[in-house]
Amino acid sequence: QGGGSAVIDMENMDDTSGSSFEDMGEMHQRMKEEEEEEAEGEAGAGEEEDGEFLGMKGLRGQLGRQVADQMWQGGKRQASRAFSLYANIDILRPYFDVEPVQVRARLLESMIPVKMINFPQKIAGELYGPLMLVFTLVAILLHGMKTSDTIIREGTLMGTAIGTCFGYWLGVSSFMYFLAYLCNAQITMVQMLSLLGYGLFGHCITLFVTYNIHFHSLFYVFWLVVGGLSTLRMVAVLVSRTVGHTQRLILCGTLAALHMLFLLYLHFAYHKVVEGILDTLEGPNMPPFQRVARDIPVVSNAVLNTTAKAIALTL
């Protein structure tokens, strides 16, 4: 019996040891499976991080933000540069920084043709004097319209005068600069504006005198003398800055013709053109309502005669 019980105990021990080894194997297998799952999870996370780094989600967002930021900064720099360019008054200051004494001297020089054309003559690169001469010409035109029989209506004359004077100054200056470029003349756009602007001084003198003294012969004298001197001044300056006889003839002939014809237009045709514009825009120049003068004595005599006859019949 004792031996049987020992055998039974050994069998139980063997069964217990076997079950413990099986449990250890299952635990080891389970731990290995958990490690594999953790490794797969880490690999997946690494792949996701690599995918985000290579441009699926995170890279797209980062690139989009960087591009948008760069575009915004570039547009902001360009806008600030353009605003500072057009808003900074220091850019225009050199063109208007001039003393009144210099303007007066240049006005007198605009009526004196130069004799030396073998070397380029100096042209003032400022716009204060020409701009003031254009406004003076506008005022003279308005004065001439007021002294004439033209009916003034709601500032229409102001707009036409400003458009005519500034249109001639800017338009002819641009055209002559283009022609000077084709003829290889050494002149800039600012110099052309200054030259033509000071050339209007003769126009201002001629129109101011002839609008107040209405003699056609006097106008022709001022047109030839005063207007001719200012035109000769501009022609001489352009000749000194142009090489070639044909180029000089084309450039100077065009400028002289335009300048002298513009003075003729302002004296003879400007008023009629403005009156035609007023008639087109606002209707014909009808005079305001006025009371018509009647022949009062004839009417009163007839009434008195009729009254006397009626009284005589009643009596």
PDB file of C-alpha atoms in Angstrom:
ATOM      1  CA  GLN A   1       0.000   0.000   0.000  1.00  0.00           C
ATOM      2  CA  GLY A   2       2.745   2.314   0.802  1.00  0.00           C
ATOM      3  CA  GLY A   3       4.299   1.629  -2.552  1.00  0.00           C
ATOM      4  CA  GLY A   4       0.985   2.276  -4.316  1.00  0.00           C
ATOM      5  CA  SER A   5       0.541   5.567  -2.629  1.00  0.00           C
ATOM      6  CA  ALA A   6       4.045   6.614  -3.689  1.00  0.00           C
ATOM      7  CA  VAL A   7       3.307   5.671  -7.243  1.00  0.00           C
ATOM      8  CA  ILE A   8       0.095   7.701  -7.151  1.00  0.00           C
ATOM      9  CA  ASP A   9       1.998  10.675  -5.687  1.00  0.00           C
ATOM     10  CA  MET A  10       4.585  10.489  -8.452  1.00  0.00           C
ATOM     11  CA  GLU A  11       1.846  10.357 -11.071  1.00  0.00           C
ATOM     12  CA  ASN A  12       0.224  13.400  -9.492  1.00  0.00           C
ATOM     13  CA  MET A  13       3.566  15.162  -9.435  1.00  0.00           C
ATOM     14  CA  ASP A  14       4.161  14.220 -13.047  1.00  0.00           C
ATOM     15  CA  ASP A  15       0.684  15.530 -13.982  1.00  0.00           C
ATOM     16  CA  THR A  16       1.295  18.763 -12.063  1.00  0.00           C
ATOM     17  CA  SER A  17       4.689  19.321 -13.607  1.00  0.00           C
ATOM     18  CA  GLY A  18       3.265  18.670 -17.072  1.00  0.00           C
ATOM     19  CA  SER A  19       0.434  21.135 -16.620  1.00  0.00           C
ATOM     20  CA  SER A  20       2.880  23.776 -15.316  1.00  0.00           C
ATOM     21  CA  PHE A  21       5.128  23.297 -18.325  1.00  0.00           C
ATOM     22  CA  GLU A  22       2.123  23.636 -20.610  1.00  0.00           C
ATOM     23  CA  ASP A  23       1.097  26.833 -18.809  1.00  0.00           C
ATOM     24  CA  MET A  24       4.609  28.221 -19.191  1.00  0.00           C
ATOM     25  CA  GLY A  25       4.588  27.393 -22.892  1.00  0.00           C
ATOM     26  CA  GLU A  26       1.223  29.103 -23.356  1.00  0.00           C
ATOM     27  CA  MET A  27       2.467  32.166 -21.452  1.00  0.00           C
ATOM     28  CA  HIS A  28       5.622  32.286 -23.558  1.00  0.00           C
ATOM     29  CA  GLN A  29       3.584  31.948 -26.747  1.00  0.00           C
ATOM     30  CA  ARG A  30       1.214  34.670 -25.597  1.00  0.00           C
ATOM     31  CA  MET A  31       4.109  36.987 -24.754  1.00  0.00           C
ATOM     32  CA  LYS A  32       5.647  36.322 -28.144  1.00  0.00           C
ATOM     33  CA  GLU A  33       2.340  37.136 -29.872  1.00  0.00           C
ATOM     34  CA  GLU A  34       2.050  40.363 -27.858  1.00  0.00           C
ATOM     35  CA  GLU A  35       5.611  41.331 -28.814  1.00  0.00           C
ATOM     36  CA  GLU A  36       4.837  40.648 -32.466  1.00  0.00           C
ATOM     37  CA  GLU A  37       1.659  42.742 -32.253  1.00  0.00           C
ATOM     38  CA  GLU A  38       3.634  45.565 -30.604  1.00  0.00           C
ATOM     39  CA  ALA A  39       6.293  45.298 -33.303  1.00  0.00           C
ATOM     40  CA  GLU A  40       3.650  45.387 -36.020  1.00  0.00           C
ATOM     41  CA  GLY A  41       2.037  48.406 -34.316  1.00  0.00           C
ATOM     42  CA  GLU A  42       5.375  50.210 -34.123  1.00  0.00           C
ATOM     43  CA  ALA A  43       6.067  49.355 -37.758  1.00  0.00           C
ATOM     44  CA  GLY A  44       2.632  50.671 -38.763  1.00  0.00           C
ATOM     45  CA  ALA A  45       3.178  53.844 -36.782  1.00  0.00           C
ATOM     46  CA  GLY A  46       6.581  54.243 -38.408  1.00  0.00           C
ATOM     47  CA  GLU A  47       5.038  53.744 -41.842  1.00  0.00           C
ATOM     48  CA  GLU A  48       2.339  56.295 -41.046  1.00  0.00           C
ATOM     49  CA  GLU A  49       4.987  58.757 -39.868  1.00  0.00           C
ATOM     50  CA  ASP A  50       7.019  58.043 -42.992  1.00  0.00           C
ATOM     51  CA  GLY A  51       3.892  58.528 -45.111  1.00  0.00           C
ATOM     52  CA  GLU A  52       3.140  61.855 -43.434  1.00  0.00           C
ATOM     53  CA  PHE A  53       6.763  62.908 -43.897  1.00  0.00           C
ATOM     54  CA  LEU A  54       6.732  61.914 -47.554  1.00  0.00           C
ATOM     55  CA  GLY A  55       3.691  64.061 -48.347  1.00  0.00           C
ATOM     56  CA  MET A  56       0.332  62.447 -47.703  1.00  0.00           C
ATOM     57  CA  LYS A  57      -1.163  64.577 -44.969  1.00  0.00           C
ATOM     58  CA  GLY A  58       1.332  66.517 -42.969  1.00  0.00           C
ATOM     59  CA  LEU A  59       3.538  67.402 -45.941  1.00  0.00           C
ATOM     60  CA  ARG A  60       0.600  68.670 -47.933  1.00  0.00           C
ATOM     61  CA  GLY A  61      -0.553  70.871 -45.105  1.00  0.00           C
ATOM     62  CA  GLN A  62       2.930  72.208 -44.428  1.00  0.00           C
ATOM     63  CA  LEU A  63       3.637  72.895 -48.104  1.00  0.00           C
ATOM     64  CA  GLY A  64       0.272  74.591 -48.540  1.00  0.00           C
ATOM     65  CA  ARG A  65       0.862  76.821 -45.544  1.00  0.00           C
ATOM     66  CA  GLN A  66       4.398  77.670 -46.692  1.00  0.00           C
ATOM     67  CA  VAL A  67       3.285  78.507 -50.244  1.00  0.00           C
ATOM     68  CA  ALA A  68       0.394  80.625 -49.005  1.00  0.00           C
ATOM     69  CA  ASP A  69       2.679  82.409 -46.558  1.00  0.00           C
ATOM     70  CA  GLN A  70       5.279  83.091 -49.254  1.00  0.00           C
ATOM     71  CA  MET A  71       2.640  84.380 -51.677  1.00  0.00           C
ATOM     72  CA  TRP A  72       1.158  86.641 -49.015  1.00  0.00           C
ATOM     73  CA  GLN A  73       4.564  88.039 -48.064  1.00  0.00           C
ATOM     74  CA  GLY A  74       5.498  88.593 -51.721  1.00  0.00           C
ATOM     75  CA  GLY A  75       2.221  90.370 -52.484  1.00  0.00           C
ATOM     76  CA  LYS A  76       2.568  92.455 -49.351  1.00  0.00           C
ATOM     77  CA  ARG A  77       6.084  93.537 -50.333  1.00  0.00           C
ATOM     78  CA  GLN A  78       5.002  94.443 -53.862  1.00  0.00           C
ATOM     79  CA  ALA A  79       1.976  96.377 -52.623  1.00  0.00           C
ATOM     80  CA  SER A  80       4.009  98.296 -50.065  1.00  0.00           C
ATOM     81  CA  ARG A  81       6.671  99.060 -52.679  1.00  0.00           C
ATOM     82  CA  ALA A  82       4.065 100.321 -55.176  1.00  0.00           C
ATOM     83  CA  PHE A  83       2.283 102.377 -52.523  1.00  0.00           C
ATOM     84  CA  SER A  84       5.518 103.968 -51.385  1.00  0.00           C
ATOM     85  CA  LEU A  85       6.426 104.688 -55.013  1.00  0.00           C
ATOM     86  CA  TYR A  86       3.221 106.539 -55.839  1.00  0.00           C
ATOM     87  CA  ALA A  87       2.526 108.040 -52.452  1.00  0.00           C
ATOM     88  CA  ASN A  88       5.969 109.358 -51.655  1.00  0.00           C
ATOM     89  CA  ILE A  89       6.050 113.024 -52.601  1.00  0.00           C
ATOM     90  CA  ASP A  90       9.833 113.099 -52.497  1.00  0.00           C
ATOM     91  CA  ILE A  91       9.849 111.542 -55.976  1.00  0.00           C
ATOM     92  CA  LEU A  92       8.111 114.592 -57.486  1.00  0.00           C
ATOM     93  CA  ARG A  93       9.896 117.162 -55.356  1.00  0.00           C
ATOM     94  CA  PRO A  94      12.956 117.601 -57.659  1.00  0.00           C
ATOM     95  CA  TYR A  95      10.657 118.534 -60.557  1.00  0.00           C
ATOM     96  CA  PHE A  96       9.008 121.343 -58.576  1.00  0.00           C
ATOM     97  CA  ASP A  97      11.922 122.488 -56.420  1.00  0.00           C
ATOM     98  CA  VAL A  98      12.652 125.807 -58.155  1.00  0.00           C
ATOM     99  CA  GLU A  99      13.028 129.409 -57.055  1.00  0.00           C
ATOM    100  CA  PRO A 100      10.776 132.186 -58.440  1.00  0.00           C
ATOM    101  CA  VAL A 101      13.868 133.980 -59.731  1.00  0.00           C
ATOM    102  CA  GLN A 102      14.768 130.930 -61.818  1.00  0.00           C
ATOM    103  CA  VAL A 103      11.240 130.714 -63.208  1.00  0.00           C
ATOM    104  CA  ARG A 104      11.334 134.387 -64.200  1.00  0.00           C
ATOM    105  CA  ALA A 105      14.691 133.943 -65.906  1.00  0.00           C
ATOM    106  CA  ARG A 106      13.444 130.911 -67.819  1.00  0.00           C
ATOM    107  CA  LEU A 107      10.328 132.777 -68.930  1.00  0.00           C
ATOM    108  CA  LEU A 108      12.514 135.502 -70.415  1.00  0.00           C
ATOM    109  CA  GLU A 109      14.826 132.937 -71.995  1.00  0.00           C
ATOM    110  CA  SER A 110      11.842 131.241 -73.663  1.00  0.00           C
ATOM    111  CA  MET A 111      11.427 134.383 -75.824  1.00  0.00           C
ATOM    112  CA  ILE A 112      15.100 134.607 -76.859  1.00  0.00           C
ATOM    113  CA  PRO A 113      16.213 132.138 -79.544  1.00  0.00           C
ATOM    114  CA  VAL A 114      19.653 130.643 -79.014  1.00  0.00           C
ATOM    115  CA  LYS A 115      22.376 131.210 -81.609  1.00  0.00           C
ATOM    116  CA  MET A 116      24.774 128.397 -80.759  1.00  0.00           C
ATOM    117  CA  ILE A 117      23.411 125.142 -82.154  1.00  0.00           C
ATOM    118  CA  ASN A 118      26.711 123.306 -82.555  1.00  0.00           C
ATOM    119  CA  PHE A 119      26.432 121.735 -79.096  1.00  0.00           C
ATOM    120  CA  PRO A 120      23.337 120.602 -77.144  1.00  0.00           C
ATOM    121  CA  GLN A 121      21.598 123.446 -75.353  1.00  0.00           C
ATOM    122  CA  LYS A 122      20.590 123.040 -71.725  1.00  0.00           C
ATOM    123  CA  ILE A 123      16.915 122.375 -70.964  1.00  0.00           C
ATOM    124  CA  ALA A 124      15.479 122.898 -67.495  1.00  0.00           C
ATOM    125  CA  GLY A 125      14.228 119.612 -66.069  1.00  0.00           C
ATOM    126  CA  GLU A 126      11.474 121.111 -63.904  1.00  0.00           C
ATOM    127  CA  LEU A 127       7.709 121.227 -64.335  1.00  0.00           C
ATOM    128  CA  TYR A 128       6.626 124.021 -61.980  1.00  0.00           C
ATOM    129  CA  GLY A 129       6.922 126.812 -64.540  1.00  0.00           C
ATOM    130  CA  PRO A 130       5.234 124.888 -67.395  1.00  0.00           C
ATOM    131  CA  LEU A 131       2.386 123.804 -65.122  1.00  0.00           C
ATOM    132  CA  MET A 132       1.755 127.371 -63.992  1.00  0.00           C
ATOM    133  CA  LEU A 133       1.818 128.559 -67.613  1.00  0.00           C
ATOM    134  CA  VAL A 134      -0.790 125.963 -68.571  1.00  0.00           C
ATOM    135  CA  PHE A 135      -3.075 127.126 -65.753  1.00  0.00           C
ATOM    136  CA  THR A 136      -2.453 130.740 -66.810  1.00  0.00           C
ATOM    137  CA  LEU A 137      -3.491 129.870 -70.346  1.00  0.00           C
ATOM    138  CA  VAL A 138      -6.660 128.269 -68.973  1.00  0.00           C
ATOM    139  CA  ALA A 139      -7.476 131.472 -67.064  1.00  0.00           C
ATOM    140  CA  ILE A 140      -6.838 133.603 -70.171  1.00  0.00           C
ATOM    141  CA  LEU A 141      -9.179 131.427 -72.238  1.00  0.00           C
ATOM    142  CA  LEU A 142     -11.904 131.774 -69.606  1.00  0.00           C
ATOM    143  CA  HIS A 143     -11.356 135.534 -69.565  1.00  0.00           C
ATOM    144  CA  GLY A 144     -11.676 135.636 -73.327  1.00  0.00           C
ATOM    145  CA  MET A 145     -14.925 133.650 -73.210  1.00  0.00           C
ATOM    146  CA  LYS A 146     -16.342 136.017 -70.608  1.00  0.00           C
ATOM    147  CA  THR A 147     -15.500 139.114 -72.630  1.00  0.00           C
ATOM    148  CA  SER A 148     -17.125 137.562 -75.707  1.00  0.00           C
ATOM    149  CA  ASP A 149     -20.828 136.875 -76.230  1.00  0.00           C
ATOM    150  CA  THR A 150     -20.594 133.251 -75.065  1.00  0.00           C
ATOM    151  CA  ILE A 151     -23.111 132.308 -72.370  1.00  0.00           C
ATOM    152  CA  ILE A 152     -21.375 130.687 -69.373  1.00  0.00           C
ATOM    153  CA  ARG A 153     -23.139 127.593 -68.041  1.00  0.00           C
ATOM    154  CA  GLU A 154     -22.303 125.578 -64.936  1.00  0.00           C
ATOM    155  CA  GLY A 155     -18.549 125.355 -65.332  1.00  0.00           C
ATOM    156  CA  THR A 156     -18.639 123.824 -68.813  1.00  0.00           C
ATOM    157  CA  LEU A 157     -16.122 126.382 -70.028  1.00  0.00           C
ATOM    158  CA  MET A 158     -13.728 125.462 -67.232  1.00  0.00           C
ATOM    159  CA  GLY A 159     -13.696 121.818 -68.263  1.00  0.00           C
ATOM    160  CA  THR A 160     -13.229 122.568 -71.958  1.00  0.00           C
ATOM    161  CA  ALA A 161     -10.406 125.056 -71.268  1.00  0.00           C
ATOM    162  CA  ILE A 162      -8.550 122.651 -68.965  1.00  0.00           C
ATOM    163  CA  GLY A 163      -9.019 119.769 -71.398  1.00  0.00           C
ATOM    164  CA  THR A 164      -7.776 121.861 -74.344  1.00  0.00           C
ATOM    165  CA  CYS A 165      -4.675 123.262 -72.626  1.00  0.00           C
ATOM    166  CA  PHE A 166      -3.575 120.122 -70.804  1.00  0.00           C
ATOM    167  CA  GLY A 167      -4.450 117.987 -73.816  1.00  0.00           C
ATOM    168  CA  TYR A 168      -2.203 120.073 -76.038  1.00  0.00           C
ATOM    169  CA  TRP A 169       0.639 120.178 -73.518  1.00  0.00           C
ATOM    170  CA  LEU A 170       0.656 116.470 -72.685  1.00  0.00           C
ATOM    171  CA  GLY A 171      -0.415 115.177 -76.085  1.00  0.00           C
ATOM    172  CA  VAL A 172       1.975 117.210 -78.222  1.00  0.00           C
ATOM    173  CA  SER A 173       4.823 116.612 -75.760  1.00  0.00           C
ATOM    174  CA  SER A 174       4.286 112.860 -75.964  1.00  0.00           C
ATOM    175  CA  PHE A 175       4.034 112.946 -79.755  1.00  0.00           C
ATOM    176  CA  MET A 176       7.173 115.076 -80.099  1.00  0.00           C
ATOM    177  CA  TYR A 177       9.067 112.836 -77.679  1.00  0.00           C
ATOM    178  CA  PHE A 178       8.140 109.817 -79.807  1.00  0.00           C
ATOM    179  CA  LEU A 179       9.192 111.663 -82.952  1.00  0.00           C
ATOM    180  CA  ALA A 180      12.432 112.752 -81.266  1.00  0.00           C
ATOM    181  CA  TYR A 181      13.110 109.128 -80.366  1.00  0.00           C
ATOM    182  CA  LEU A 182      12.670 108.154 -84.008  1.00  0.00           C
ATOM    183  CA  CYS A 183      14.919 111.008 -85.143  1.00  0.00           C
ATOM    184  CA  ASN A 184      17.559 110.096 -82.531  1.00  0.00           C
ATOM    185  CA  ALA A 185      17.323 113.422 -80.677  1.00  0.00           C
ATOM    186  CA  GLN A 186      18.924 113.677 -77.258  1.00  0.00           C
ATOM    187  CA  ILE A 187      15.978 114.742 -75.117  1.00  0.00           C
ATOM    188  CA  THR A 188      13.921 113.160 -72.335  1.00  0.00           C
ATOM    189  CA  MET A 189      10.187 113.290 -71.702  1.00  0.00           C
ATOM    190  CA  VAL A 190      10.542 115.692 -68.769  1.00  0.00           C
ATOM    191  CA  GLN A 191      12.732 117.999 -70.853  1.00  0.00           C
ATOM    192  CA  MET A 192      10.179 117.940 -73.676  1.00  0.00           C
ATOM    193  CA  LEU A 193       7.379 118.824 -71.237  1.00  0.00           C
ATOM    194  CA  SER A 194       9.459 121.670 -69.847  1.00  0.00           C
ATOM    195  CA  LEU A 195      10.434 122.975 -73.288  1.00  0.00           C
ATOM    196  CA  LEU A 196       6.903 122.966 -74.673  1.00  0.00           C
ATOM    197  CA  GLY A 197       5.453 124.321 -71.422  1.00  0.00           C
ATOM    198  CA  TYR A 198       7.739 127.340 -71.393  1.00  0.00           C
ATOM    199  CA  GLY A 199       6.945 127.765 -75.083  1.00  0.00           C
ATOM    200  CA  LEU A 200       3.346 128.567 -74.089  1.00  0.00           C
ATOM    201  CA  PHE A 201       4.515 131.861 -72.569  1.00  0.00           C
ATOM    202  CA  GLY A 202       4.272 133.530 -75.966  1.00  0.00           C
ATOM    203  CA  HIS A 203       0.722 132.183 -76.393  1.00  0.00           C
ATOM    204  CA  CYS A 204      -0.295 133.620 -73.023  1.00  0.00           C
ATOM    205  CA  ILE A 205       1.027 137.093 -73.921  1.00  0.00           C
ATOM    206  CA  THR A 206      -0.563 137.097 -77.377  1.00  0.00           C
ATOM    207  CA  LEU A 207      -3.980 135.932 -76.242  1.00  0.00           C
ATOM    208  CA  PHE A 208      -4.090 138.203 -73.196  1.00  0.00           C
ATOM    209  CA  VAL A 209      -3.420 141.299 -75.320  1.00  0.00           C
ATOM    210  CA  THR A 210      -5.645 140.390 -78.272  1.00  0.00           C
ATOM    211  CA  TYR A 211      -8.598 139.333 -76.077  1.00  0.00           C
ATOM    212  CA  ASN A 212      -8.686 142.838 -74.591  1.00  0.00           C
ATOM    213  CA  ILE A 213      -7.811 144.766 -77.787  1.00  0.00           C
ATOM    214  CA  HIS A 214      -9.924 143.369 -80.618  1.00  0.00           C
ATOM    215  CA  PHE A 215      -7.869 144.084 -83.734  1.00  0.00           C
ATOM    216  CA  HIS A 216      -7.043 141.281 -86.125  1.00  0.00           C
ATOM    217  CA  SER A 217      -3.998 143.137 -87.440  1.00  0.00           C
ATOM    218  CA  LEU A 218      -2.647 143.423 -83.893  1.00  0.00           C
ATOM    219  CA  PHE A 219      -3.159 139.710 -83.397  1.00  0.00           C
ATOM    220  CA  TYR A 220      -1.209 138.859 -86.536  1.00  0.00           C
ATOM    221  CA  VAL A 221       1.642 141.084 -85.385  1.00  0.00           C
ATOM    222  CA  PHE A 222       1.784 139.373 -81.978  1.00  0.00           C
ATOM    223  CA  TRP A 223       1.350 135.981 -83.630  1.00  0.00           C
ATOM    224  CA  LEU A 224       4.376 136.511 -85.844  1.00  0.00           C
ATOM    225  CA  VAL A 225       6.588 138.297 -83.322  1.00  0.00           C
ATOM    226  CA  VAL A 226       5.804 136.889 -79.890  1.00  0.00           C
ATOM    227  CA  GLY A 227       4.601 133.457 -80.963  1.00  0.00           C
ATOM    228  CA  GLY A 228       7.363 133.217 -83.536  1.00  0.00           C
ATOM    229  CA  LEU A 229      10.088 134.016 -81.002  1.00  0.00           C
ATOM    230  CA  SER A 230       8.928 131.333 -78.563  1.00  0.00           C
ATOM    231  CA  THR A 231       8.674 128.836 -81.433  1.00  0.00           C
ATOM    232  CA  LEU A 232      12.163 129.709 -82.696  1.00  0.00           C
ATOM    233  CA  ARG A 233      13.515 129.139 -79.199  1.00  0.00           C
ATOM    234  CA  MET A 234      12.131 125.604 -79.083  1.00  0.00           C
ATOM    235  CA  VAL A 235      13.230 124.876 -82.659  1.00  0.00           C
ATOM    236  CA  ALA A 236      16.783 126.040 -81.948  1.00  0.00           C
ATOM    237  CA  VAL A 237      17.034 123.845 -78.857  1.00  0.00           C
ATOM    238  CA  LEU A 238      15.800 120.805 -80.770  1.00  0.00           C
ATOM    239  CA  VAL A 239      18.188 121.520 -83.647  1.00  0.00           C
ATOM    240  CA  SER A 240      21.101 121.588 -81.187  1.00  0.00           C
ATOM    241  CA  ARG A 241      20.089 118.166 -79.875  1.00  0.00           C
ATOM    242  CA  THR A 242      19.429 116.458 -83.218  1.00  0.00           C
ATOM    243  CA  VAL A 243      21.948 115.058 -85.692  1.00  0.00           C
ATOM    244  CA  GLY A 244      21.116 114.997 -89.394  1.00  0.00           C
ATOM    245  CA  HIS A 245      19.475 117.568 -91.677  1.00  0.00           C
ATOM    246  CA  THR A 246      16.454 115.411 -92.522  1.00  0.00           C
ATOM    247  CA  GLN A 247      15.793 114.584 -88.870  1.00  0.00           C
ATOM    248  CA  ARG A 248      16.083 118.248 -87.908  1.00  0.00           C
ATOM    249  CA  LEU A 249      13.705 119.294 -90.659  1.00  0.00           C
ATOM    250  CA  ILE A 250      11.066 116.723 -89.715  1.00  0.00           C
ATOM    251  CA  LEU A 251      11.248 117.312 -85.967  1.00  0.00           C
ATOM    252  CA  CYS A 252      11.468 121.103 -85.971  1.00  0.00           C
ATOM    253  CA  GLY A 253       8.975 121.602 -88.794  1.00  0.00           C
ATOM    254  CA  THR A 254       6.382 119.481 -86.999  1.00  0.00           C
ATOM    255  CA  LEU A 255       6.856 121.312 -83.712  1.00  0.00           C
ATOM    256  CA  ALA A 256       6.719 124.774 -85.327  1.00  0.00           C
ATOM    257  CA  ALA A 257       3.574 123.941 -87.303  1.00  0.00           C
ATOM    258  CA  LEU A 258       1.734 122.508 -84.303  1.00  0.00           C
ATOM    259  CA  HIS A 259       2.726 125.388 -82.016  1.00  0.00           C
ATOM    260  CA  MET A 260       1.785 128.207 -84.382  1.00  0.00           C
ATOM    261  CA  LEU A 261      -1.454 126.560 -85.525  1.00  0.00           C
ATOM    262  CA  PHE A 262      -2.514 126.017 -81.938  1.00  0.00           C
ATOM    263  CA  LEU A 263      -2.279 129.768 -81.319  1.00  0.00           C
ATOM    264  CA  LEU A 264      -4.423 130.440 -84.398  1.00  0.00           C
ATOM    265  CA  TYR A 265      -6.957 127.885 -83.172  1.00  0.00           C
ATOM    266  CA  LEU A 266      -7.189 129.451 -79.720  1.00  0.00           C
ATOM    267  CA  HIS A 267      -7.826 132.912 -81.163  1.00  0.00           C
ATOM    268  CA  PHE A 268     -10.216 132.189 -84.018  1.00  0.00           C
ATOM    269  CA  ALA A 269     -11.831 128.759 -83.657  1.00  0.00           C
ATOM    270  CA  TYR A 270     -11.820 127.965 -79.935  1.00  0.00           C
ATOM    271  CA  HIS A 271     -14.862 130.102 -79.083  1.00  0.00           C
ATOM    272  CA  LYS A 272     -16.910 128.670 -81.932  1.00  0.00           C
ATOM    273  CA  VAL A 273     -15.963 125.113 -81.043  1.00  0.00           C
ATOM    274  CA  VAL A 274     -16.939 125.665 -77.410  1.00  0.00           C
ATOM    275  CA  GLU A 275     -20.244 127.239 -78.435  1.00  0.00           C
ATOM    276  CA  GLY A 276     -20.920 124.212 -80.637  1.00  0.00           C
ATOM    277  CA  ILE A 277     -20.138 121.877 -77.739  1.00  0.00           C
ATOM    278  CA  LEU A 278     -22.471 123.838 -75.482  1.00  0.00           C
ATOM    279  CA  ASP A 279     -25.237 123.712 -78.081  1.00  0.00           C
ATOM    280  CA  THR A 280     -24.769 119.967 -78.438  1.00  0.00           C
ATOM    281  CA  LEU A 281     -24.730 119.232 -74.709  1.00  0.00           C
ATOM    282  CA  GLU A 282     -27.228 121.765 -73.392  1.00  0.00           C
ATOM    283  CA  GLY A 283     -29.314 122.832 -76.372  1.00  0.00           C
ATOM    284  CA  PRO A 284     -29.178 126.065 -78.373  1.00  0.00           C
ATOM    285  CA  ASN A 285     -28.124 129.279 -76.699  1.00  0.00           C
ATOM    286  CA  MET A 286     -31.594 130.604 -75.984  1.00  0.00           C
ATOM    287  CA  PRO A 287     -31.667 133.952 -74.212  1.00  0.00           C
ATOM    288  CA  PRO A 288     -33.451 134.073 -70.876  1.00  0.00           C
ATOM    289  CA  PHE A 289     -37.124 135.060 -70.720  1.00  0.00           C
ATOM    290  CA  GLN A 290     -37.553 138.765 -71.209  1.00  0.00           C
ATOM    291  CA  ARG A 291     -40.574 140.981 -71.280  1.00  0.00           C
ATOM    292  CA  VAL A 292     -41.381 142.285 -74.721  1.00  0.00           C
ATOM    293  CA  ALA A 293     -41.645 146.051 -74.991  1.00  0.00           C
ATOM    294  CA  ARG A 294     -45.026 147.057 -76.303  1.00  0.00           C
ATOM    295  CA  ASP A 295     -46.198 150.241 -77.957  1.00  0.00           C
ATOM    296  CA  ILE A 296     -47.915 151.609 -74.893  1.00  0.00           C
ATOM    297  CA  PRO A 297     -48.877 155.065 -76.290  1.00  0.00           C
ATOM    298  CA  VAL A 298     -50.816 153.637 -79.250  1.00  0.00           C
ATOM    299  CA  VAL A 299     -52.738 151.238 -77.044  1.00  0.00           C
ATOM    300  CA  SER A 300     -53.513 153.949 -74.496  1.00  0.00           C
ATOM    301  CA  ASN A 301     -54.786 156.348 -77.195  1.00  0.00           C
ATOM    302  CA  ALA A 302     -57.117 153.713 -78.583  1.00  0.00           C
ATOM    303  CA  VAL A 303     -58.498 152.969 -75.134  1.00  0.00           C
ATOM    304  CA  LEU A 304     -59.050 156.674 -74.439  1.00  0.00           C
ATOM    305  CA  ASN A 305     -60.868 157.197 -77.749  1.00  0.00           C
ATOM    306  CA  THR A 306     -63.163 154.250 -77.157  1.00  0.00           C
ATOM    307  CA  THR A 307     -63.930 155.434 -73.636  1.00  0.00           C
ATOM    308  CA  ALA A 308     -64.699 158.962 -74.829  1.00  0.00           C
ATOM    309  CA  LYS A 309     -67.053 157.702 -77.501  1.00  0.00           C
ATOM    310  CA  ALA A 310     -68.902 155.512 -75.007  1.00  0.00           C
ATOM    311  CA  ILE A 311     -69.327 158.414 -72.605  1.00  0.00           C
ATOM    312  CA  ALA A 312     -70.591 160.684 -75.397  1.00  0.00           C
ATOM    313  CA  LEU A 313     -73.192 158.130 -76.444  1.00  0.00           C
ATOM    314  CA  THR A 314     -74.460 157.715 -72.943  1.00  0.00           C
ATOM    315  CA  LEU A 315     -74.776 161.418 -72.480  1.00  0.00           C
TER     316      LEU A 315
END
